[in-house]
GROMACS .gro file of N, CA and C in nm:
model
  462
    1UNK      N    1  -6.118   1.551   7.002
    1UNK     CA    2  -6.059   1.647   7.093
    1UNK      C    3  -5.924   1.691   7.037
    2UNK      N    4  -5.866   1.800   6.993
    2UNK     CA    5  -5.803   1.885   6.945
    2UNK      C    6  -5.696   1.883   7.079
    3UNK      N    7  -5.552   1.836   7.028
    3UNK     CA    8  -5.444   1.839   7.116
    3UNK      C    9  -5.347   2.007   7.150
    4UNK      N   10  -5.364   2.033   7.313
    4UNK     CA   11  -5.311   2.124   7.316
    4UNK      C   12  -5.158   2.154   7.330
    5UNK      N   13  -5.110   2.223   7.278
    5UNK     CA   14  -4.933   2.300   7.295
    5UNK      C   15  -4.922   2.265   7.448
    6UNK      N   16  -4.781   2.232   7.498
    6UNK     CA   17  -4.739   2.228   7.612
    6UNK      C   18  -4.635   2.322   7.562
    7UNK      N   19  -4.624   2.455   7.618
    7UNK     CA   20  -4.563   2.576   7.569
    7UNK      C   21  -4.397   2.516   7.551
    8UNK      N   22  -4.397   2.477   7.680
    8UNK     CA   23  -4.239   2.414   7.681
    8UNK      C   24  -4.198   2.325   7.642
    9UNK      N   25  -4.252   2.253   7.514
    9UNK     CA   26  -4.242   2.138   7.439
    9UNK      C   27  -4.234   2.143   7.308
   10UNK      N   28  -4.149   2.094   7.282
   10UNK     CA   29  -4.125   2.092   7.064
   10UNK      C   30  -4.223   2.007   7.002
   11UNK      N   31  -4.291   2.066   6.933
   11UNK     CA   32  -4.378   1.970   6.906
   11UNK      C   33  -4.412   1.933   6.738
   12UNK      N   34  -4.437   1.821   6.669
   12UNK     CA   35  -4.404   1.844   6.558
   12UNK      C   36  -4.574   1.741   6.509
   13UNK      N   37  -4.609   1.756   6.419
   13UNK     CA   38  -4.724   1.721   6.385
   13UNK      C   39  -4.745   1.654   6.177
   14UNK      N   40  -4.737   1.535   6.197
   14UNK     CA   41  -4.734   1.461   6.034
   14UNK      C   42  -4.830   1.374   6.062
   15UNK      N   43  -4.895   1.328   5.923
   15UNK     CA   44  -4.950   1.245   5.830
   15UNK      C   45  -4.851   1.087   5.835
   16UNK      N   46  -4.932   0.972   5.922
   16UNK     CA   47  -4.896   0.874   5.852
   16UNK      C   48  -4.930   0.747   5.811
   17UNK      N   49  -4.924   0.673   5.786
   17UNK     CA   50  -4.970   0.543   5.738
   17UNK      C   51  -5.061   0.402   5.818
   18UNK      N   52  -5.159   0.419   5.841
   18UNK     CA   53  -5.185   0.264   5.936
   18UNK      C   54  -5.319   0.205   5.921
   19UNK      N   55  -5.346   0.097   5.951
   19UNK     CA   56  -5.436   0.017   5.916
   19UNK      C   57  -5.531   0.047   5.899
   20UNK      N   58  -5.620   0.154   5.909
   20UNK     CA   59  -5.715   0.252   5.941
   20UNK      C   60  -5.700   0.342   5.831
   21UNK      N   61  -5.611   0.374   5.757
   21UNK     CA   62  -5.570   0.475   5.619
   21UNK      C   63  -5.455   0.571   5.718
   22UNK      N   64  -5.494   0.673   5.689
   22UNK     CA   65  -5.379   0.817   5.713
   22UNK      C   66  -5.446   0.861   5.840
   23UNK      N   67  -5.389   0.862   5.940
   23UNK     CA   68  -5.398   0.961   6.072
   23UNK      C   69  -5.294   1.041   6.090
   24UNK      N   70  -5.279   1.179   6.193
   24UNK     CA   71  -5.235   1.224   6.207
   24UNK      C   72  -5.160   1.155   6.314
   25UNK      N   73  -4.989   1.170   6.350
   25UNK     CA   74  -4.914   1.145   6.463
   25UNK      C   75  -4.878   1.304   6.505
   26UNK      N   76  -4.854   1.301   6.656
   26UNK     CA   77  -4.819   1.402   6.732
   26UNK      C   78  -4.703   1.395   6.784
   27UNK      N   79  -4.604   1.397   6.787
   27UNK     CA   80  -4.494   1.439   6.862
   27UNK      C   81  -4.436   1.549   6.943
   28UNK      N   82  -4.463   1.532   7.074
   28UNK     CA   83  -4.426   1.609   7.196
   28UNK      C   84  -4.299   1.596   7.247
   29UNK      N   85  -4.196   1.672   7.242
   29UNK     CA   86  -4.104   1.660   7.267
   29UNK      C   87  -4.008   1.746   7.376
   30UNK      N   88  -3.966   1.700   7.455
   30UNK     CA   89  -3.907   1.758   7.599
   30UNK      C   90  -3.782   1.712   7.618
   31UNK      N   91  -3.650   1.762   7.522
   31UNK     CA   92  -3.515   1.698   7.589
   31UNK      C   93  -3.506   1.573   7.505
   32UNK      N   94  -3.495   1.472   7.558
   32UNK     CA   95  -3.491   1.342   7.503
   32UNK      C   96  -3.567   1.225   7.495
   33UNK      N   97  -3.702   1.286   7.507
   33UNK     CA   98  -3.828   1.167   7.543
   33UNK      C   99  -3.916   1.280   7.485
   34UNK      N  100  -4.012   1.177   7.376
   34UNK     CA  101  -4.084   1.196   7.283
   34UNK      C  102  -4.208   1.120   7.367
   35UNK      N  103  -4.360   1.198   7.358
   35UNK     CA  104  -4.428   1.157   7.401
   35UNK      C  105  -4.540   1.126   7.263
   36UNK      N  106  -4.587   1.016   7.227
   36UNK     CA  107  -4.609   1.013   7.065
   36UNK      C  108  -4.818   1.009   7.087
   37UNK      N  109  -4.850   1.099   7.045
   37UNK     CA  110  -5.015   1.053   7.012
   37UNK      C  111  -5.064   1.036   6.832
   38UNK      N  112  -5.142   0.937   6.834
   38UNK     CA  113  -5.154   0.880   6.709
   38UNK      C  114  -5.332   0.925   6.683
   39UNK      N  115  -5.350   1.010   6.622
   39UNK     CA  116  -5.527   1.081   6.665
   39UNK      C  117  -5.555   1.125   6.797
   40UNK      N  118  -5.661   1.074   6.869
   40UNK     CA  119  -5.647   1.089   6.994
   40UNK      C  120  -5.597   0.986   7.071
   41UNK      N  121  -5.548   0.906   7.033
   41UNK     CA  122  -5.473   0.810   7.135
   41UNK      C  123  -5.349   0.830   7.174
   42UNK      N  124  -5.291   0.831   7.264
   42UNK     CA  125  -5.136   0.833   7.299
   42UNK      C  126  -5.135   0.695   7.296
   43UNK      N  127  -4.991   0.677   7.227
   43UNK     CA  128  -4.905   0.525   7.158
   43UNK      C  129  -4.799   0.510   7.309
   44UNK      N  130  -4.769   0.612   7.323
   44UNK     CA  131  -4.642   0.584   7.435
   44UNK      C  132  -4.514   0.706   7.424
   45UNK      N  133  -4.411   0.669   7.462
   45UNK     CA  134  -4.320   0.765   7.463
   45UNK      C  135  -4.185   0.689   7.395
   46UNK      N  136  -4.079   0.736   7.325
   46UNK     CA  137  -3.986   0.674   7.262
   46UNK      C  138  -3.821   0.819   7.334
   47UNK      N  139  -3.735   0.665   7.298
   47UNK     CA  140  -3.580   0.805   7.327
   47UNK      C  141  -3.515   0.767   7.264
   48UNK      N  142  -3.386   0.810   7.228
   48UNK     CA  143  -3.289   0.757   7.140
   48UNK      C  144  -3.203   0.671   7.206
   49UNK      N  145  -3.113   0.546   7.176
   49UNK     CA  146  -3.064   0.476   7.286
   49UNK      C  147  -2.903   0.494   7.193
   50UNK      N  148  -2.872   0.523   7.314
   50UNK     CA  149  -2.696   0.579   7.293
   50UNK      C  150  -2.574   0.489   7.250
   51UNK      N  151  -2.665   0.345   7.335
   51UNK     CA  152  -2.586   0.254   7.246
   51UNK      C  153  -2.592   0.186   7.168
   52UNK      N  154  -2.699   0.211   7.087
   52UNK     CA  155  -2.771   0.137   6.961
   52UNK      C  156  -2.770   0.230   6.845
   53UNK      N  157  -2.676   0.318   6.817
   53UNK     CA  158  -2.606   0.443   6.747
   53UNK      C  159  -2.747   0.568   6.713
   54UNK      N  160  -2.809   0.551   6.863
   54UNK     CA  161  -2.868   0.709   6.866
   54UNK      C  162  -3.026   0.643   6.805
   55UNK      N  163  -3.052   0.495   6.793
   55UNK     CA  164  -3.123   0.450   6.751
   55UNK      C  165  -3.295   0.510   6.839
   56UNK      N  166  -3.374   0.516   6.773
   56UNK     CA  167  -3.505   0.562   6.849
   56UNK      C  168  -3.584   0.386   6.906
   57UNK      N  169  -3.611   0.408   7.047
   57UNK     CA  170  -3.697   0.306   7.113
   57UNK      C  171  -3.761   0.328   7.201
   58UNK      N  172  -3.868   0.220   7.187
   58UNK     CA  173  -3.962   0.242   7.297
   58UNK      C  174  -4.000   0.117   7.367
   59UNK      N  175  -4.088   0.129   7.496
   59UNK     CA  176  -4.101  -0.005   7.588
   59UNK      C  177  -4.257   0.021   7.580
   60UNK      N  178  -4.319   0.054   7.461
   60UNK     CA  179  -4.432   0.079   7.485
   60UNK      C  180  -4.505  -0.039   7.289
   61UNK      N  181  -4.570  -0.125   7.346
   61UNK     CA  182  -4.573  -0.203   7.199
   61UNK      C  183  -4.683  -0.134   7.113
   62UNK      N  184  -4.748  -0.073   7.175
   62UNK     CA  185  -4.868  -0.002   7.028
   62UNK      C  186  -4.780   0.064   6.952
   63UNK      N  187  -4.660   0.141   7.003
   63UNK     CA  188  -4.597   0.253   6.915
   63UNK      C  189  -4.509   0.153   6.823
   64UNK      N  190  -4.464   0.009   6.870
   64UNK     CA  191  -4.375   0.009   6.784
   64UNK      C  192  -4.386  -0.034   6.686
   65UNK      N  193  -4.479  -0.081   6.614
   65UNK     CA  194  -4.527  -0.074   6.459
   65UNK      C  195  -4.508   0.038   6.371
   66UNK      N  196  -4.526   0.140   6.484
   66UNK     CA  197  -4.528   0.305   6.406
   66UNK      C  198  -4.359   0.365   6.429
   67UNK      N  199  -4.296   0.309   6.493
   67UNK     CA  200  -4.166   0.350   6.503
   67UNK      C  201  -4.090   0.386   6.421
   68UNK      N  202  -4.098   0.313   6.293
   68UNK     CA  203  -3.976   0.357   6.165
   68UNK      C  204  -4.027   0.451   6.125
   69UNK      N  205  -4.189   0.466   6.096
   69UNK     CA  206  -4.200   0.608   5.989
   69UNK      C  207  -4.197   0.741   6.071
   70UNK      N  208  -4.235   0.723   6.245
   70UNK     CA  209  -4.226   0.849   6.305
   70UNK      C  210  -4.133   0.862   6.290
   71UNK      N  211  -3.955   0.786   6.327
   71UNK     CA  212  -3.846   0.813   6.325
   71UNK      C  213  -3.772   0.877   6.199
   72UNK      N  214  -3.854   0.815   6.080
   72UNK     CA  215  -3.796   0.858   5.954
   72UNK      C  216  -3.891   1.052   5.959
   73UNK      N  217  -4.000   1.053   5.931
   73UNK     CA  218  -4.062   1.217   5.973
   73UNK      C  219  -3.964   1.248   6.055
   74UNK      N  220  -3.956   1.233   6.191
   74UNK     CA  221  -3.902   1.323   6.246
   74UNK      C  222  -3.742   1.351   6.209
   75UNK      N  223  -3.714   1.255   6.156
   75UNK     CA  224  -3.540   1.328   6.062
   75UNK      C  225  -3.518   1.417   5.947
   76UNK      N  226  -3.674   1.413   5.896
   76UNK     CA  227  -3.691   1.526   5.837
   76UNK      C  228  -3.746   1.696   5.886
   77UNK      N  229  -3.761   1.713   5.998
   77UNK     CA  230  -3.847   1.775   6.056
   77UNK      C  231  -3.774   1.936   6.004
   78UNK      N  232  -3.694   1.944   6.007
   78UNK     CA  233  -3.583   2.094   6.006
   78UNK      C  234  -3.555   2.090   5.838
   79UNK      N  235  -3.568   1.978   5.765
   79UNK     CA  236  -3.562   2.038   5.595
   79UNK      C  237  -3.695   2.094   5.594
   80UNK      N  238  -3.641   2.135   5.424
   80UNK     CA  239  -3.779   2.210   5.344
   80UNK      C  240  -3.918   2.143   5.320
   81UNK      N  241  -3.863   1.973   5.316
   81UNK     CA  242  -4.000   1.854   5.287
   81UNK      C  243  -4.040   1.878   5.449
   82UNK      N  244  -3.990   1.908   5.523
   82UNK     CA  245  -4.015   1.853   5.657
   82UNK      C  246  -4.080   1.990   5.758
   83UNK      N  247  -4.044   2.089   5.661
   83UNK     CA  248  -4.133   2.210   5.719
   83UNK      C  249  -4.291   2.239   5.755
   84UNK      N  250  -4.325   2.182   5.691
   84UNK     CA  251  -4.496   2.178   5.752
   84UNK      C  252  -4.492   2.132   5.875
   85UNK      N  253  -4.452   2.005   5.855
   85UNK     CA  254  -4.447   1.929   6.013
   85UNK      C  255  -4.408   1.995   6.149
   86UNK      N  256  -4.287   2.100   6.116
   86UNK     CA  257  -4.282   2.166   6.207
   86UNK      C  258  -4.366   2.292   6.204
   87UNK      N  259  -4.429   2.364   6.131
   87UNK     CA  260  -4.569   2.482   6.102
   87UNK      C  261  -4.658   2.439   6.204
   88UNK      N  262  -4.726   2.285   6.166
   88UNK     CA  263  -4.853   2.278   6.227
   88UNK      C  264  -4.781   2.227   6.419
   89UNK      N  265  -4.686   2.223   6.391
   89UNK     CA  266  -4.679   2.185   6.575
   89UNK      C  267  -4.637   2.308   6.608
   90UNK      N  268  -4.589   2.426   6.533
   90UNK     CA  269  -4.583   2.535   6.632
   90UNK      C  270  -4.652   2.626   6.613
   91UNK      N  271  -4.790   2.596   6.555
   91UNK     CA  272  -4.900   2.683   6.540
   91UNK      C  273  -5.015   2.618   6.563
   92UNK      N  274  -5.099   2.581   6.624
   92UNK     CA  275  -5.194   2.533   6.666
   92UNK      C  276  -5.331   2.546   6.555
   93UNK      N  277  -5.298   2.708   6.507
   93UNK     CA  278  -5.418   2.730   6.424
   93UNK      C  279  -5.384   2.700   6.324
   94UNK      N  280  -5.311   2.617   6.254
   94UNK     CA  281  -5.312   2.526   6.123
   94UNK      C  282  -5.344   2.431   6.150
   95UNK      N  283  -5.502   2.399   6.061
   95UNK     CA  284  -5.582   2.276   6.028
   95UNK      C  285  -5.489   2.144   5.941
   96UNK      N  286  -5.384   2.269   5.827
   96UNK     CA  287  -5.359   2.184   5.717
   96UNK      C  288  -5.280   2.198   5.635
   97UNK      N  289  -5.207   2.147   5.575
   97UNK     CA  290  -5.058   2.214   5.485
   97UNK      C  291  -5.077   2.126   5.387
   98UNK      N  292  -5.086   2.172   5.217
   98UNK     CA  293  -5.041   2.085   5.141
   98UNK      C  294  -4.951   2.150   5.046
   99UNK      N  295  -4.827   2.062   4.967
   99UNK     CA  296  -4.803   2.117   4.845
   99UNK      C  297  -4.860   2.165   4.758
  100UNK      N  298  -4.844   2.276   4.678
  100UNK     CA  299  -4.908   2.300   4.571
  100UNK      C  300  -4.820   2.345   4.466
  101UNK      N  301  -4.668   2.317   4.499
  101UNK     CA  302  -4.561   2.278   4.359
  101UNK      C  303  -4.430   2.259   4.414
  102UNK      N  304  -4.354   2.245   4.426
  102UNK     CA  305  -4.204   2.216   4.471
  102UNK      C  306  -4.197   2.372   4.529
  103UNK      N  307  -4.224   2.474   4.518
  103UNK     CA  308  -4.178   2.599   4.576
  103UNK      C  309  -4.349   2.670   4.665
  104UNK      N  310  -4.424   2.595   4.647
  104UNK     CA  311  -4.526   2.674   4.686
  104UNK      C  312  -4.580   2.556   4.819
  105UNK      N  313  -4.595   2.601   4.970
  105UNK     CA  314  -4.686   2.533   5.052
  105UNK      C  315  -4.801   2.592   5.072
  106UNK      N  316  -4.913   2.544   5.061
  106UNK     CA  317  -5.087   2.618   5.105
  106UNK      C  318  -5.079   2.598   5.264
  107UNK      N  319  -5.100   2.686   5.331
  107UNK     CA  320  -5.132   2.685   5.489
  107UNK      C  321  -5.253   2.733   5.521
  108UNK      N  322  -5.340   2.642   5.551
  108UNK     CA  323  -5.469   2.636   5.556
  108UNK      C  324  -5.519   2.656   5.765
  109UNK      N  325  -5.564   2.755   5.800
  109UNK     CA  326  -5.586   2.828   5.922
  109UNK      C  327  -5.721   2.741   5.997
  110UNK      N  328  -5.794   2.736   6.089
  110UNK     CA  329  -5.857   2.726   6.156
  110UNK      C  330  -5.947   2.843   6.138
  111UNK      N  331  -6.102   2.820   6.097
  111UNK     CA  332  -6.160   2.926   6.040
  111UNK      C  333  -6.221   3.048   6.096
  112UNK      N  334  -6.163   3.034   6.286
  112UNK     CA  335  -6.188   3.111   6.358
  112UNK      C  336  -6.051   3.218   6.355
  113UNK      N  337  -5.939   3.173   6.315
  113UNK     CA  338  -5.840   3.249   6.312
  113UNK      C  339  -5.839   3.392   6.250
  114UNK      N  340  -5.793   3.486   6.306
  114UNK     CA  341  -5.779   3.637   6.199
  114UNK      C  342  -5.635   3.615   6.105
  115UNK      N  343  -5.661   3.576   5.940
  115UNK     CA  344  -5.587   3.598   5.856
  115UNK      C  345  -5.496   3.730   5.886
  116UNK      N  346  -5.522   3.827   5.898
  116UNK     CA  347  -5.451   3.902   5.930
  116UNK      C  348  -5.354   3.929   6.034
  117UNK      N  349  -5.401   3.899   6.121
  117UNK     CA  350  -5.327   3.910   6.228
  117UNK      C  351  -5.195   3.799   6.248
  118UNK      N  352  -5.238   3.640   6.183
  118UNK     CA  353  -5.152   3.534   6.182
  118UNK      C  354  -5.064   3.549   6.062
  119UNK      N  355  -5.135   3.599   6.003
  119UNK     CA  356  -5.009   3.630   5.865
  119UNK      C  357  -4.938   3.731   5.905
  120UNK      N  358  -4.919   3.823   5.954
  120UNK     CA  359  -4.817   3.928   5.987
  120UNK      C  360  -4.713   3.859   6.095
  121UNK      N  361  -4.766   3.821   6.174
  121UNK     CA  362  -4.689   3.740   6.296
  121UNK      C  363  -4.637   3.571   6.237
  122UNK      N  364  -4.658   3.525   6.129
  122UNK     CA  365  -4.601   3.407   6.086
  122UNK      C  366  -4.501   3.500   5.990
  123UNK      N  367  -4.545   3.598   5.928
  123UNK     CA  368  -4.417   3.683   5.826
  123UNK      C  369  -4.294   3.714   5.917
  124UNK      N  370  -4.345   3.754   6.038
  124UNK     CA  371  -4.198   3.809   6.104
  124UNK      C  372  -4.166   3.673   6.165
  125UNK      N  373  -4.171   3.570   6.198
  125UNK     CA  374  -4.141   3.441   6.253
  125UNK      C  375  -4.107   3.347   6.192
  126UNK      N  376  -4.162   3.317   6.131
  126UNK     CA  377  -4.114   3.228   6.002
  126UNK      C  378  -3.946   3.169   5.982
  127UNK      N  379  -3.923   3.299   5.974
  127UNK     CA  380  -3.755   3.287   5.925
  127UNK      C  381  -3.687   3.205   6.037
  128UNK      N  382  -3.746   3.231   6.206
  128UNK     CA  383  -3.637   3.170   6.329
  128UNK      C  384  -3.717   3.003   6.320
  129UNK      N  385  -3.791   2.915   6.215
  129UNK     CA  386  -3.791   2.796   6.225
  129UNK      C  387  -3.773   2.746   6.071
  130UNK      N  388  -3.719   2.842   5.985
  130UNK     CA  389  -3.657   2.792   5.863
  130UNK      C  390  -3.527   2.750   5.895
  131UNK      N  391  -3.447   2.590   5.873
  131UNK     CA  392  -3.364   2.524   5.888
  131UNK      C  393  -3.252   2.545   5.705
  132UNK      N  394  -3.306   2.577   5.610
  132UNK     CA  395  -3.304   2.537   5.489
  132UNK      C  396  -3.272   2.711   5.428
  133UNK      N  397  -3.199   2.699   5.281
  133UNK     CA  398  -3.191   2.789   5.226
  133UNK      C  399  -3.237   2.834   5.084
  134UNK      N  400  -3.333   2.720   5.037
  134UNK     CA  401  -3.480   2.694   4.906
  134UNK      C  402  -3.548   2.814   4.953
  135UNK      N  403  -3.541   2.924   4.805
  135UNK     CA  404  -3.712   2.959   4.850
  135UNK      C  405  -3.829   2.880   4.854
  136UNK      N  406  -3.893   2.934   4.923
  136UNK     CA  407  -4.071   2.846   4.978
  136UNK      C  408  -4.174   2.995   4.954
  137UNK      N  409  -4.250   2.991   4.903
  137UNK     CA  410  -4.379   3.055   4.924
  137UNK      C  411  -4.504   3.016   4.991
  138UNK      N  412  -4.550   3.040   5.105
  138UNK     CA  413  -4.626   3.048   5.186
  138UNK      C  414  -4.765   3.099   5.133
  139UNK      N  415  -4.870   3.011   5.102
  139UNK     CA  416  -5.012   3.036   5.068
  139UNK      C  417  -5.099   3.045   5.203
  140UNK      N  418  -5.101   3.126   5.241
  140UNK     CA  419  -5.215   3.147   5.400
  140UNK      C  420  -5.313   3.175   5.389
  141UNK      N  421  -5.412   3.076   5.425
  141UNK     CA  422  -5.539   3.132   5.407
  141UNK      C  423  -5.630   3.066   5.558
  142UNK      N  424  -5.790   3.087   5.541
  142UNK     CA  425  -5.826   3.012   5.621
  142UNK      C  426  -5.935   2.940   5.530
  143UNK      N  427  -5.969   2.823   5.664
  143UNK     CA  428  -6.043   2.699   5.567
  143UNK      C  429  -6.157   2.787   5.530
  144UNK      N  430  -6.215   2.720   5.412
  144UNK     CA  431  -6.334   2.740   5.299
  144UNK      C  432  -6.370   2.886   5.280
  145UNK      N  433  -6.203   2.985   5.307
  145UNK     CA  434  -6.214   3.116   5.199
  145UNK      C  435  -6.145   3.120   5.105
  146UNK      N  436  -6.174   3.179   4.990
  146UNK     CA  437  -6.064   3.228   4.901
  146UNK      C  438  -5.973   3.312   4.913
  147UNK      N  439  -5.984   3.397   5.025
  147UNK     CA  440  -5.897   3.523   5.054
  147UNK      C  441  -5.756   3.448   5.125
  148UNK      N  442  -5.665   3.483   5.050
  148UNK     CA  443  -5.514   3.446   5.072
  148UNK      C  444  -5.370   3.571   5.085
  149UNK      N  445  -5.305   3.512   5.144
  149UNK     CA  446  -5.206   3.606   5.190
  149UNK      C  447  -5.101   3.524   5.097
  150UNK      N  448  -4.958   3.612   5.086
  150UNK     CA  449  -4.850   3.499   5.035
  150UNK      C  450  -4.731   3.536   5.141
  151UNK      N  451  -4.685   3.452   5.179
  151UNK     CA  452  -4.531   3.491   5.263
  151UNK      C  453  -4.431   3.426   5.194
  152UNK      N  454  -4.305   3.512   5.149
  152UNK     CA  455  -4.234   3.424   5.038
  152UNK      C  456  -4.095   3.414   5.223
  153UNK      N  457  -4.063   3.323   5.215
  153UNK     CA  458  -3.936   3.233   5.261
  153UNK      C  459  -3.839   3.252   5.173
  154UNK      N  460  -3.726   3.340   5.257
  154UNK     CA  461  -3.564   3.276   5.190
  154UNK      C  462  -3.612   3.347   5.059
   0.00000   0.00000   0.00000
């Protein structure tokens, strides 16, 4: 089951590490409470504690195994390494982001999506969730076509 946008929520979406190999984590975010799903499971919710110097915690024990690497992703979320992460949480119709050189990201669509239409509207948008001043080139396509768009960043 495919997790939906809560419009009014930041939401950020990475790759990470656990006993099982690589799942995806979800991060829902509202203010100061992170609501964390790990595939389809929700782990729990985490906040920063003010007197533990802004430290991230939670009262929830499935998540806290996963605590350092969500915390470490999400401090990247606003650089250039950390830009996908924020792509696929504020676009729903990205399946998939990989590198394909230090200046080039592939953004791989949901194969119901209109290339066209998401590439014009990620060209004019783009720029208000670039944090960073690296050019990036943007490979857009959708899954299992060859037909690609490029959006150059910065």
């Amino acid at each position: 089951m495919e997790p939906t946008a809560n419009l009014d929520m930041e939401r950020y979406i990475f790759d990470i590490a656990t006993d099982d190999g690589i799942r995806q984590a979800i991060v829902e975010s509202r203010g100061e409470c992170n609501s964390i799903n790990l595939g389809d499971s929700f782990l729990g919710t985490t906040w920063q504690d003010q007197n533990r110097g802004m430290q991230w915690k939670t009262a929830d024990q499935a998540l806290e195994q996963y605590l350092w690497d969500i915390a470490a992703s999400l401090s990247q979320v606003f650089s250039r390494n950390g830009f996908p992460t924020l792509l696929k949480g504020a676009y729903p119709d990205i399946v998939q982001t990989v590198w394909k050189s230090s200046e080039t990201l592939e953004v791989t669509l949901n194969p119901n999506t209109c290339l066209e239409v998401f590439s014009t509207f990620l060209k004019d948008e783009v720029l208000n969730l670039v944090d960073f001043e690296e050019h990036l080139d943007l490979i857009v396509k959708n899954k299992d076509d060859e037909y690609f768009k490029i959006i150059g960043v910065n």
